[in-house]
mmCIF file of C-alpha atoms and ligand atoms in Angstrom:
data_model
loop_
_atom_site.group_PDB
_atom_site.id
_atom_site.type_symbol
_atom_site.label_atom_id
_atom_site.label_comp_id
_atom_site.label_asym_id
_atom_site.label_seq_id
_atom_site.Cartn_x
_atom_site.Cartn_y
_atom_site.Cartn_z
ATOM 1 C CA UNK Z 140 -0.345 0.069 0.488
ATOM 2 C CA UNK Z 141 0.827 3.841 -1.027
ATOM 3 C CA UNK Z 142 1.713 6.410 1.548
ATOM 4 C CA UNK Z 143 -0.567 7.042 3.405
ATOM 5 C CA UNK Z 144 -2.579 10.098 3.005
ATOM 6 C CA UNK Z 145 -1.787 13.502 4.509
ATOM 7 C CA UNK Z 146 -5.045 15.296 6.237
ATOM 8 C CA UNK Z 147 -6.130 18.183 6.680
ATOM 9 C CA UNK Z 148 -6.386 17.575 11.023
ATOM 10 C CA UNK Z 149 -2.563 15.357 10.710
ATOM 11 C CA UNK Z 150 -0.968 18.402 9.129
ATOM 12 C CA UNK Z 151 -1.946 20.877 10.993
ATOM 13 C CA UNK Z 152 -1.057 18.405 14.944
ATOM 14 C CA UNK Z 153 1.939 17.213 12.645
ATOM 15 C CA UNK Z 154 2.969 21.185 12.854
ATOM 16 C CA UNK Z 155 1.882 21.363 16.599
ATOM 17 C CA UNK Z 156 4.402 19.294 17.083
ATOM 18 C CA UNK Z 157 6.697 21.808 15.751
ATOM 19 C CA UNK Z 158 5.817 24.366 18.779
ATOM 20 C CA UNK Z 159 6.717 22.426 22.051
ATOM 21 C CA UNK Z 160 4.509 25.550 24.177
ATOM 22 C CA UNK Z 161 0.928 24.902 22.301
ATOM 23 C CA UNK Z 162 -1.516 24.307 23.190
ATOM 24 C CA UNK Z 163 -3.839 23.263 20.088
ATOM 25 C CA UNK Z 164 -6.139 25.627 20.133
ATOM 26 C CA UNK Z 165 -5.302 27.393 16.983
ATOM 27 C CA UNK Z 166 -5.223 23.771 15.372
ATOM 28 C CA UNK Z 167 -8.955 23.358 16.405
ATOM 29 C CA UNK Z 168 -9.820 26.247 14.511
ATOM 30 C CA UNK Z 169 -8.324 24.943 11.329
ATOM 31 C CA UNK Z 170 -9.324 22.033 11.818
ATOM 32 C CA UNK Z 171 -12.565 23.373 12.556
ATOM 33 C CA UNK Z 172 -12.851 25.682 9.497
ATOM 34 C CA UNK Z 173 -12.442 22.312 7.369
ATOM 35 C CA UNK Z 174 -14.655 21.351 8.971
ATOM 36 C CA UNK Z 175 -17.260 24.371 7.737
ATOM 37 C CA UNK Z 176 -15.362 24.139 4.309
ATOM 38 C CA UNK Z 177 -17.250 20.939 3.415
ATOM 39 C CA UNK Z 178 -20.314 22.566 5.133
ATOM 40 C CA UNK Z 179 -20.577 25.250 2.583
ATOM 41 C CA UNK Z 180 -19.508 23.451 -0.669
ATOM 42 C CA UNK Z 181 -22.375 20.516 -0.139
ATOM 43 C CA UNK Z 182 -25.034 23.367 0.322
ATOM 44 C CA UNK Z 183 -23.131 25.141 -2.686
ATOM 45 C CA UNK Z 184 -24.255 21.653 -4.797
ATOM 46 C CA UNK Z 185 -27.620 21.135 -3.651
ATOM 47 C CA UNK Z 186 -28.244 24.761 -4.359
ATOM 48 C CA UNK Z 187 -30.562 24.482 -7.395
ATOM 49 C CA UNK Z 188 -32.173 21.412 -5.635
ATOM 50 C CA UNK Z 189 -32.782 22.912 -3.061
ATOM 51 C CA UNK Z 190 -33.423 26.207 -4.903
ATOM 52 C CA UNK Z 191 -30.970 27.857 -1.979
ATOM 53 C CA UNK Z 192 -29.896 30.207 -4.771
ATOM 54 C CA UNK Z 193 -31.383 34.114 -5.197
ATOM 55 C CA UNK Z 194 -31.681 37.187 -3.166
ATOM 56 C CA UNK Z 195 -31.966 37.022 0.857
ATOM 57 C CA UNK Z 196 -34.550 39.514 0.371
ATOM 58 C CA UNK Z 197 -32.103 42.225 2.745
ATOM 59 C CA UNK Z 198 -27.967 44.237 2.516
ATOM 60 C CA UNK Z 199 -24.944 43.584 3.907
ATOM 61 C CA UNK Z 200 -23.794 47.353 6.051
ATOM 62 C CA UNK Z 201 -22.305 47.758 3.243
ATOM 63 C CA UNK Z 202 -25.084 47.727 1.461
ATOM 64 C CA UNK Z 203 -25.047 45.082 -0.844
ATOM 65 C CA UNK Z 204 -27.980 42.587 -2.038
ATOM 66 C CA UNK Z 205 -27.274 38.788 0.121
ATOM 67 C CA UNK Z 206 -27.789 36.248 -0.807
ATOM 68 C CA UNK Z 207 -29.698 33.596 0.839
ATOM 69 C CA UNK Z 208 -26.059 31.687 0.669
ATOM 70 C CA UNK Z 209 -24.487 34.661 2.609
ATOM 71 C CA UNK Z 210 -26.891 34.500 4.478
ATOM 72 C CA UNK Z 211 -26.288 30.621 5.014
ATOM 73 C CA UNK Z 212 -22.474 30.521 4.793
ATOM 74 C CA UNK Z 213 -22.439 32.976 6.925
ATOM 75 C CA UNK Z 214 -24.812 31.127 9.853
ATOM 76 C CA UNK Z 215 -22.070 27.456 9.161
ATOM 77 C CA UNK Z 216 -19.078 30.178 9.987
ATOM 78 C CA UNK Z 217 -21.009 31.992 13.597
ATOM 79 C CA UNK Z 218 -21.550 27.746 14.597
ATOM 80 C CA UNK Z 219 -18.830 26.655 13.595
ATOM 81 C CA UNK Z 220 -17.348 28.288 16.410
ATOM 82 C CA UNK Z 221 -20.162 27.848 18.957
ATOM 83 C CA UNK Z 222 -18.559 25.968 21.329
ATOM 84 C CA UNK Z 223 -15.220 24.821 23.257
ATOM 85 C CA UNK Z 224 -14.460 28.845 23.741
ATOM 86 C CA UNK Z 225 -11.398 29.050 21.186
ATOM 87 C CA UNK Z 226 -12.976 32.417 20.061
ATOM 88 C CA UNK Z 227 -14.005 35.239 22.132
ATOM 89 C CA UNK Z 228 -15.926 36.575 18.507
ATOM 90 C CA UNK Z 229 -16.159 37.142 14.863
ATOM 91 C CA UNK Z 230 -16.383 39.612 12.495
ATOM 92 C CA UNK Z 231 -17.698 39.504 9.243
ATOM 93 C CA UNK Z 232 -18.823 41.024 5.741
ATOM 94 C CA UNK Z 233 -22.379 39.887 6.440
ATOM 95 C CA UNK Z 234 -23.007 41.505 10.418
ATOM 96 C CA UNK Z 235 -22.468 44.993 11.462
ATOM 97 C CA UNK Z 236 -20.819 44.506 14.367
ATOM 98 C CA UNK Z 237 -18.651 41.425 15.438
ATOM 99 C CA UNK Z 238 -20.912 38.253 16.793
ATOM 100 C CA UNK Z 239 -19.075 37.384 20.803
ATOM 101 C CA UNK Z 240 -19.310 33.780 21.700
ATOM 102 C CA UNK Z 241 -20.523 32.738 25.277
ATOM 103 C CA UNK Z 242 -17.543 33.582 27.320
ATOM 104 C CA UNK Z 243 -15.990 30.595 28.876
ATOM 105 C CA UNK Z 244 -13.825 29.628 31.928
ATOM 106 C CA UNK Z 245 -10.702 31.359 30.290
ATOM 107 C CA UNK Z 246 -11.414 34.200 27.942
ATOM 108 C CA UNK Z 247 -10.808 32.580 25.111
ATOM 109 C CA UNK Z 248 -7.495 33.233 22.608
ATOM 110 C CA UNK Z 249 -8.999 34.098 19.214
ATOM 111 C CA UNK Z 250 -10.795 36.402 17.650
ATOM 112 C CA UNK Z 251 -12.145 34.972 13.724
ATOM 113 C CA UNK Z 252 -11.886 37.080 10.931
ATOM 114 C CA UNK Z 253 -14.607 35.321 7.682
ATOM 115 C CA UNK Z 254 -15.514 37.185 3.801
ATOM 116 C CA UNK Z 255 -18.418 34.034 4.491
ATOM 117 C CA UNK Z 256 -18.704 34.049 0.938
ATOM 118 C CA UNK Z 257 -16.492 36.062 -1.632
ATOM 119 C CA UNK Z 258 -17.088 36.963 -5.417
ATOM 120 C CA UNK Z 259 -20.725 37.406 -4.802
ATOM 121 C CA UNK Z 260 -21.638 38.177 -8.666
ATOM 122 C CA UNK Z 261 -21.023 34.261 -9.790
ATOM 123 C CA UNK Z 262 -23.094 32.704 -7.068
ATOM 124 C CA UNK Z 263 -26.192 32.386 -9.009
ATOM 125 C CA UNK Z 264 -24.468 31.309 -11.936
ATOM 126 C CA UNK Z 265 -22.671 28.134 -10.317
ATOM 127 C CA UNK Z 266 -19.023 30.169 -11.321
ATOM 128 C CA UNK Z 267 -16.573 29.950 -7.969
ATOM 129 C CA UNK Z 268 -16.647 31.236 -5.272
ATOM 130 C CA UNK Z 269 -14.560 31.028 -1.573
ATOM 131 C CA UNK Z 270 -14.756 31.906 1.922
ATOM 132 C CA UNK Z 271 -12.178 34.046 2.789
ATOM 133 C CA UNK Z 272 -10.484 33.315 7.049
ATOM 134 C CA UNK Z 273 -8.477 35.387 8.758
ATOM 135 C CA UNK Z 274 -7.972 34.475 12.996
ATOM 136 C CA UNK Z 275 -6.155 37.326 15.193
ATOM 137 C CA UNK Z 276 -5.240 37.201 18.414
ATOM 138 C CA UNK Z 277 -7.607 38.135 21.065
ATOM 139 C CA UNK Z 278 -6.803 41.443 23.571
ATOM 140 C CA UNK Z 279 -9.236 43.760 24.952
ATOM 141 C CA UNK Z 280 -12.133 41.349 23.624
ATOM 142 C CA UNK Z 281 -13.080 44.247 21.826
ATOM 143 C CA UNK Z 282 -14.003 44.943 18.394
ATOM 144 C CA UNK Z 283 -10.595 47.275 17.748
ATOM 145 C CA UNK Z 284 -8.641 44.030 18.514
ATOM 146 C CA UNK Z 285 -9.494 43.676 14.839
ATOM 147 C CA UNK Z 286 -8.492 47.486 13.654
ATOM 148 C CA UNK Z 287 -5.279 46.563 13.253
ATOM 149 C CA UNK Z 288 -1.404 45.809 10.756
ATOM 150 C CA UNK Z 289 -2.618 42.545 9.386
ATOM 151 C CA UNK Z 290 0.871 41.573 11.005
ATOM 152 C CA UNK Z 291 -0.838 40.267 14.181
ATOM 153 C CA UNK Z 292 -2.557 37.904 12.302
ATOM 154 C CA UNK Z 293 -1.555 34.336 12.981
ATOM 155 C CA UNK Z 294 -2.950 32.348 10.540
ATOM 156 C CA UNK Z 295 -5.402 32.889 7.139
ATOM 157 C CA UNK Z 296 -6.493 31.267 3.976
ATOM 158 C CA UNK Z 297 -9.052 29.666 1.644
ATOM 159 C CA UNK Z 298 -11.604 27.800 0.972
ATOM 160 C CA UNK Z 299 -11.879 27.904 -2.878
ATOM 161 C CA UNK Z 300 -15.208 25.801 -4.898
ATOM 162 C CA UNK Z 301 -14.621 25.494 -7.908
ATOM 163 C CA UNK Z 302 -14.117 22.295 -9.227
ATOM 164 C CA UNK Z 303 -12.265 20.507 -6.813
ATOM 165 C CA UNK Z 304 -12.943 22.001 -3.224
ATOM 166 C CA UNK Z 305 -9.295 23.111 -2.428
ATOM 167 C CA UNK Z 306 -8.529 23.927 1.701
ATOM 168 C CA UNK Z 307 -5.029 27.111 1.777
ATOM 169 C CA UNK Z 308 -3.773 28.225 4.148
ATOM 170 C CA UNK Z 309 -0.605 29.664 5.799
ATOM 171 C CA UNK Z 310 -0.160 29.677 9.644
ATOM 172 C CA UNK Z 311 2.887 31.769 9.301
ATOM 173 C CA UNK Z 312 5.523 28.371 8.318
ATOM 174 C CA UNK Z 313 4.503 28.583 3.980
ATOM 175 C CA UNK Z 314 0.846 28.383 2.391
ATOM 176 C CA UNK Z 315 -0.417 24.584 2.532
ATOM 177 C CA UNK Z 316 -3.387 23.088 -0.334
ATOM 178 C CA UNK Z 317 -5.615 20.559 0.869
ATOM 179 C CA UNK Z 318 -7.734 18.848 -2.055
ATOM 180 C CA UNK Z 319 -11.479 17.693 -0.716
ATOM 181 C CA UNK Z 320 -11.497 14.147 -1.236
ATOM 182 C CA UNK Z 321 -15.716 13.382 -1.037
ATOM 183 C CA UNK Z 322 -15.392 9.802 -0.566
ATOM 184 C CA UNK Z 323 -13.590 10.500 2.838
ATOM 185 C CA UNK Z 324 -14.467 13.548 3.175
ATOM 186 C CA UNK Z 325 -11.203 14.287 4.274
ATOM 187 C CA UNK Z 326 -8.941 17.333 2.526
ATOM 188 C CA UNK Z 327 -5.797 16.267 1.909
ATOM 189 C CA UNK Z 328 -2.297 17.594 1.484
ATOM 190 C CA UNK Z 329 -1.789 18.001 -2.419
ATOM 191 C CA UNK Z 330 0.514 21.227 -2.097
ATOM 192 C CA UNK Z 331 2.998 21.637 0.812
ATOM 193 C CA UNK Z 332 5.116 25.036 1.667
ATOM 194 C CA UNK Z 333 4.146 26.672 -2.343
ATOM 195 C CA UNK Z 334 6.318 29.204 -4.088
ATOM 196 C CA UNK Z 335 4.193 31.353 -6.554
ATOM 197 C CA UNK Z 336 6.036 32.953 -9.687
ATOM 198 C CA UNK Z 337 8.087 35.739 -9.884
ATOM 199 C CA UNK Z 338 6.161 37.250 -12.111
ATOM 200 C CA UNK Z 339 3.113 35.920 -14.422
ATOM 201 C CA UNK Z 340 1.223 35.997 -17.679
ATOM 202 C CA UNK Z 341 -1.752 37.386 -15.992
ATOM 203 C CA UNK Z 342 -4.089 39.782 -14.925
ATOM 204 C CA UNK Z 343 -7.930 40.279 -13.291
ATOM 205 C CA UNK Z 344 -9.041 43.096 -12.363
ATOM 206 C CA UNK Z 345 -12.897 45.067 -14.015
ATOM 207 C CA UNK Z 346 -11.798 46.894 -16.767
ATOM 208 C CA UNK Z 347 -15.478 47.873 -16.757
ATOM 209 C CA UNK Z 348 -14.652 50.066 -14.006
ATOM 210 C CA UNK Z 349 -11.437 52.167 -15.788
ATOM 211 C CA UNK Z 350 -12.932 55.482 -15.896
ATOM 212 C CA UNK Z 351 -13.045 55.194 -12.164
ATOM 213 C CA UNK Z 352 -9.286 55.011 -12.047
ATOM 214 C CA UNK Z 353 -6.636 56.708 -12.187
ATOM 215 C CA UNK Z 354 -4.525 58.591 -14.555
ATOM 216 C CA UNK Z 355 -1.441 56.535 -13.121
ATOM 217 C CA UNK Z 356 -4.470 52.781 -13.180
ATOM 218 C CA UNK Z 357 -4.854 53.787 -16.641
ATOM 219 C CA UNK Z 358 -1.291 53.581 -17.561
ATOM 220 C CA UNK Z 359 -0.276 50.034 -16.020
ATOM 221 C CA UNK Z 360 -2.998 48.038 -16.943
ATOM 222 C CA UNK Z 361 -2.639 49.547 -20.365
ATOM 223 C CA UNK Z 362 1.077 48.734 -20.079
ATOM 224 C CA UNK Z 363 0.037 45.199 -19.712
ATOM 225 C CA UNK Z 364 -1.319 45.292 -22.613
ATOM 226 C CA UNK Z 365 1.264 46.226 -25.220
ATOM 227 C CA UNK Z 366 2.688 44.289 -27.479
ATOM 228 C CA UNK Z 367 6.523 43.542 -26.285
ATOM 229 C CA UNK Z 368 7.226 39.838 -26.286
ATOM 230 C CA UNK Z 369 10.835 40.436 -24.779
ATOM 231 C CA UNK Z 370 8.897 41.962 -21.264
ATOM 232 C CA UNK Z 371 6.131 38.860 -21.487
ATOM 233 C CA UNK Z 372 3.009 41.193 -22.836
ATOM 234 C CA UNK Z 373 0.589 41.305 -23.730
ATOM 235 C CA UNK Z 374 -0.525 39.049 -20.777
ATOM 236 C CA UNK Z 375 -3.709 38.231 -20.380
ATOM 237 C CA UNK Z 376 -7.219 38.893 -18.775
ATOM 238 C CA UNK Z 377 -8.261 36.245 -15.732
ATOM 239 C CA UNK Z 378 -11.102 38.078 -13.514
ATOM 240 C CA UNK Z 379 -13.727 35.701 -12.784
ATOM 241 C CA UNK Z 380 -15.937 37.680 -11.173
ATOM 242 C CA UNK Z 381 -14.284 36.255 -7.452
ATOM 243 C CA UNK Z 382 -10.896 37.503 -5.943
ATOM 244 C CA UNK Z 383 -10.395 34.684 -4.783
ATOM 245 C CA UNK Z 384 -10.887 32.906 -7.361
ATOM 246 C CA UNK Z 385 -7.961 34.986 -9.437
ATOM 247 C CA UNK Z 386 -5.166 35.158 -6.589
ATOM 248 C CA UNK Z 387 -5.337 31.484 -6.083
ATOM 249 C CA UNK Z 388 -4.720 31.142 -9.841
ATOM 250 C CA UNK Z 389 -1.901 34.101 -9.349
ATOM 251 C CA UNK Z 390 -0.765 31.582 -6.453
ATOM 252 C CA UNK Z 391 -0.132 29.049 -8.955
ATOM 253 C CA UNK Z 392 0.637 30.901 -12.211
ATOM 254 C CA UNK Z 393 2.051 34.314 -10.978
ATOM 255 C CA UNK Z 394 0.385 37.566 -12.486
ATOM 256 C CA UNK Z 395 -1.384 40.050 -10.866
ATOM 257 C CA UNK Z 396 -4.598 41.072 -9.201
ATOM 258 C CA UNK Z 397 -5.906 44.653 -8.989
ATOM 259 C CA UNK Z 398 -9.097 46.127 -7.264
ATOM 260 C CA UNK Z 399 -8.181 50.422 -7.731
ATOM 261 C CA UNK Z 400 -9.443 53.847 -6.309
ATOM 262 C CA UNK Z 401 -12.982 53.441 -8.654
ATOM 263 C CA UNK Z 402 -14.250 57.335 -8.610
ATOM 264 C CA UNK Z 403 -17.030 56.352 -11.013
ATOM 265 C CA UNK Z 404 -18.254 54.279 -9.172
ATOM 266 C CA UNK Z 405 -18.656 55.602 -5.954
ATOM 267 C CA UNK Z 406 -15.743 53.696 -3.946
ATOM 268 C CA UNK Z 407 -13.043 55.733 -3.637
ATOM 269 C CA UNK Z 408 -11.027 53.496 -1.472
ATOM 270 C CA UNK Z 409 -12.069 50.656 -4.304
ATOM 271 C CA UNK Z 410 -13.904 47.709 -3.192
ATOM 272 C CA UNK Z 411 -11.564 44.933 -1.445
ATOM 273 C CA UNK Z 412 -12.211 45.325 2.172
ATOM 274 C CA UNK Z 413 -9.218 45.095 5.002
ATOM 275 C CA UNK Z 414 -9.823 42.746 7.309
ATOM 276 C CA UNK Z 415 -11.328 40.146 6.445
ATOM 277 C CA UNK Z 416 -10.562 40.328 2.479
ATOM 278 C CA UNK Z 417 -7.437 41.455 1.679
ATOM 279 C CA UNK Z 418 -5.604 40.455 5.157
ATOM 280 C CA UNK Z 419 -6.044 37.649 4.899
ATOM 281 C CA UNK Z 420 -5.359 36.725 1.130
ATOM 282 C CA UNK Z 421 -2.264 39.498 1.429
ATOM 283 C CA UNK Z 422 -0.885 37.024 4.484
ATOM 284 C CA UNK Z 423 -1.340 33.703 2.634
ATOM 285 C CA UNK Z 424 0.694 35.530 -1.170
ATOM 286 C CA UNK Z 425 3.303 36.693 1.788
ATOM 287 C CA UNK Z 426 3.600 33.601 2.817
ATOM 288 C CA UNK Z 427 4.204 32.221 -1.084
ATOM 289 C CA UNK Z 428 7.071 34.551 -2.000
ATOM 290 C CA UNK Z 429 4.362 37.726 -3.345
ATOM 291 C CA UNK Z 430 2.975 40.793 -2.676
ATOM 292 C CA UNK Z 431 0.190 43.130 -1.489
ATOM 293 C CA UNK Z 432 0.504 46.413 -2.565
ATOM 294 C CA UNK Z 433 -2.209 49.414 -2.047
ATOM 295 C CA UNK Z 434 0.175 51.012 -4.574
ATOM 296 C CA UNK Z 435 1.634 53.607 -1.617
ATOM 297 C CA UNK Z 436 2.133 50.803 0.896
ATOM 298 C CA UNK Z 437 2.038 47.104 2.006
ATOM 299 C CA UNK Z 438 -0.892 45.798 2.950
ATOM 300 C CA UNK Z 439 -0.446 44.167 6.220
ATOM 301 C CA UNK Z 440 1.676 47.466 6.865
ATOM 302 C CA UNK Z 441 -2.656 49.217 7.170
ATOM 303 C CA UNK Z 442 -4.409 49.013 10.065
ATOM 304 C CA UNK Z 443 -8.361 49.867 9.483
ATOM 305 C CA UNK Z 444 -9.563 52.791 11.037
ATOM 306 C CA UNK Z 445 -13.513 51.024 11.060
ATOM 307 C CA UNK Z 446 -14.324 46.607 11.393
ATOM 308 C CA UNK Z 447 -15.907 47.256 7.500
ATOM 309 C CA UNK Z 448 -13.325 49.783 5.423
ATOM 310 C CA UNK Z 449 -11.603 48.707 1.874
ATOM 311 C CA UNK Z 450 -8.193 49.194 0.294
ATOM 312 C CA UNK Z 451 -7.394 49.545 -3.157
ATOM 313 C CA UNK Z 452 -5.352 46.923 -3.839
ATOM 314 C CA UNK Z 453 -3.209 45.129 -6.395
ATOM 315 C CA UNK Z 454 -1.957 41.963 -5.232
ATOM 316 C CA UNK Z 455 0.911 39.276 -6.838
ATOM 317 C CA UNK Z 456 4.126 38.295 -7.748
ATOM 318 C CA UNK Z 457 6.930 39.790 -6.714
ATOM 319 C CA UNK Z 458 7.797 41.812 -9.497
ATOM 320 C CA UNK Z 459 4.441 42.769 -11.593
ATOM 321 C CA UNK Z 460 3.518 44.987 -7.540
ATOM 322 C CA UNK Z 461 6.671 46.488 -7.881
ATOM 323 C CA UNK Z 462 5.892 47.579 -11.734
ATOM 324 C CA UNK Z 463 2.233 48.770 -10.131
ATOM 325 C CA UNK Z 464 3.910 50.630 -7.263
ATOM 326 C CA UNK Z 465 6.695 52.566 -9.685
ATOM 327 C CA UNK Z 466 3.115 52.844 -11.582
ATOM 328 C CA UNK Z 467 1.608 54.937 -9.066
ATOM 329 C CA UNK Z 468 4.789 56.179 -7.826
ATOM 330 C CA UNK Z 469 4.907 57.823 -11.145
ATOM 331 C CA UNK Z 470 8.168 56.827 -12.450
ATOM 332 C CA UNK Z 471 8.552 56.926 -16.687
ATOM 333 C CA UNK Z 472 12.006 55.666 -16.287
ATOM 334 C CA UNK Z 473 11.366 53.135 -14.662
ATOM 335 C CA UNK Z 474 7.924 51.619 -16.163
ATOM 336 C CA UNK Z 475 9.618 49.727 -19.386
ATOM 337 C CA UNK Z 476 11.364 46.183 -18.294
HETATM 338 P P1 FBP R 629 -17.537 40.118 -2.445
HETATM 339 O O1 FBP R 629 -17.318 39.277 -0.823
HETATM 340 O O2 FBP R 629 -19.384 40.498 -1.930
HETATM 341 O O3 FBP R 629 -18.193 39.065 -3.130
HETATM 342 O O4 FBP R 629 -17.103 40.601 -2.864
HETATM 343 C C1 FBP R 629 -15.567 40.848 -3.633
HETATM 344 C C2 FBP R 629 -15.444 40.309 -5.006
HETATM 345 O O5 FBP R 629 -17.318 39.336 -4.778
HETATM 346 C C3 FBP R 629 -14.625 39.906 -5.365
HETATM 347 O O6 FBP R 629 -14.755 38.449 -5.434
HETATM 348 C C4 FBP R 629 -14.495 40.110 -7.063
HETATM 349 O O7 FBP R 629 -13.236 39.899 -7.053
HETATM 350 C C5 FBP R 629 -14.992 41.470 -7.571
HETATM 351 O O8 FBP R 629 -15.690 41.313 -5.734
HETATM 352 C C6 FBP R 629 -15.938 41.710 -8.546
HETATM 353 O O9 FBP R 629 -16.464 43.327 -7.769
HETATM 354 P P2 FBP R 629 -16.746 44.058 -9.597
HETATM 355 O O10 FBP R 629 -18.195 43.302 -9.307
HETATM 356 O O11 FBP R 629 -16.884 45.479 -9.154
HETATM 357 O O12 FBP R 629 -16.157 43.658 -10.312
#
């Protein structure tokens, strides 16, 4: 018989043994997220059959229509930490205020943040979707614990719902990828310490919004499209409508995802939320050797002032992000490569 498959639980527990002082709580927390991922995958798989597609008839704190599956995924994630005193409170794209869990004898050591269903515009059309998660240390036990730099995350990752269901995470020791084997209901290790290419051939941005972009953002995207084989241009457009899906492609093939500030559609700070989209994906990408920038600042150094704050973001391979920052800084001389 070949080598035993490495399940997510086994991988996490073996990783914990590398940290003698570990209490096991973060391990349990990550394993729970694996279970939540399986439950959400099942809800997505039966959504057409169960007619759970479509609008929930409600709006989230950002005034965006909530889909039934946004709400369902959020409920599954909130339930996931509702016992065992692992998590003190949880913030979500679908909740105006953090959900506070009943306190146990000891205050729980962690706070969780998540975007239950990333790529909402893909929900009703069977497109790629994801659940993004971020784990932070509990400090005072208030929202202020969350309004801090992304470098303070202790773990982050996403569950990608595509042809395969993948669990991708980092706890600061590289990025690891697991694929769900539905026949045994287990996430199995498929890539350990994933390292992304320094540069790619694809870019992901919604060009339909370019009228609201800055001059330098428009110039950067035009530059990627200019034919110049010596610098690997033109790049190909690869925009799926799900940031998780696009970032996962970029982790494997290199390239860049961009959601710039967009003054035309009332998004002067872009669309992507700092705490449960930008920070966790930046944490994963940096652990794989990539970068994430606002154009002027490292995304992980940003400390938001509010729970649902948005920032402009460029995330991807180190070379493309460096080039984007040069464009943002208006350095024409060093543009050509
Ligand atoms: P949601 O979390 O509400 O889905 O918003 C994030 C997102 O869907 C990203 O996944 C995606 O890249 C982007 O917004 C799409 O936005 P747009 O429709 O403006 O291109």
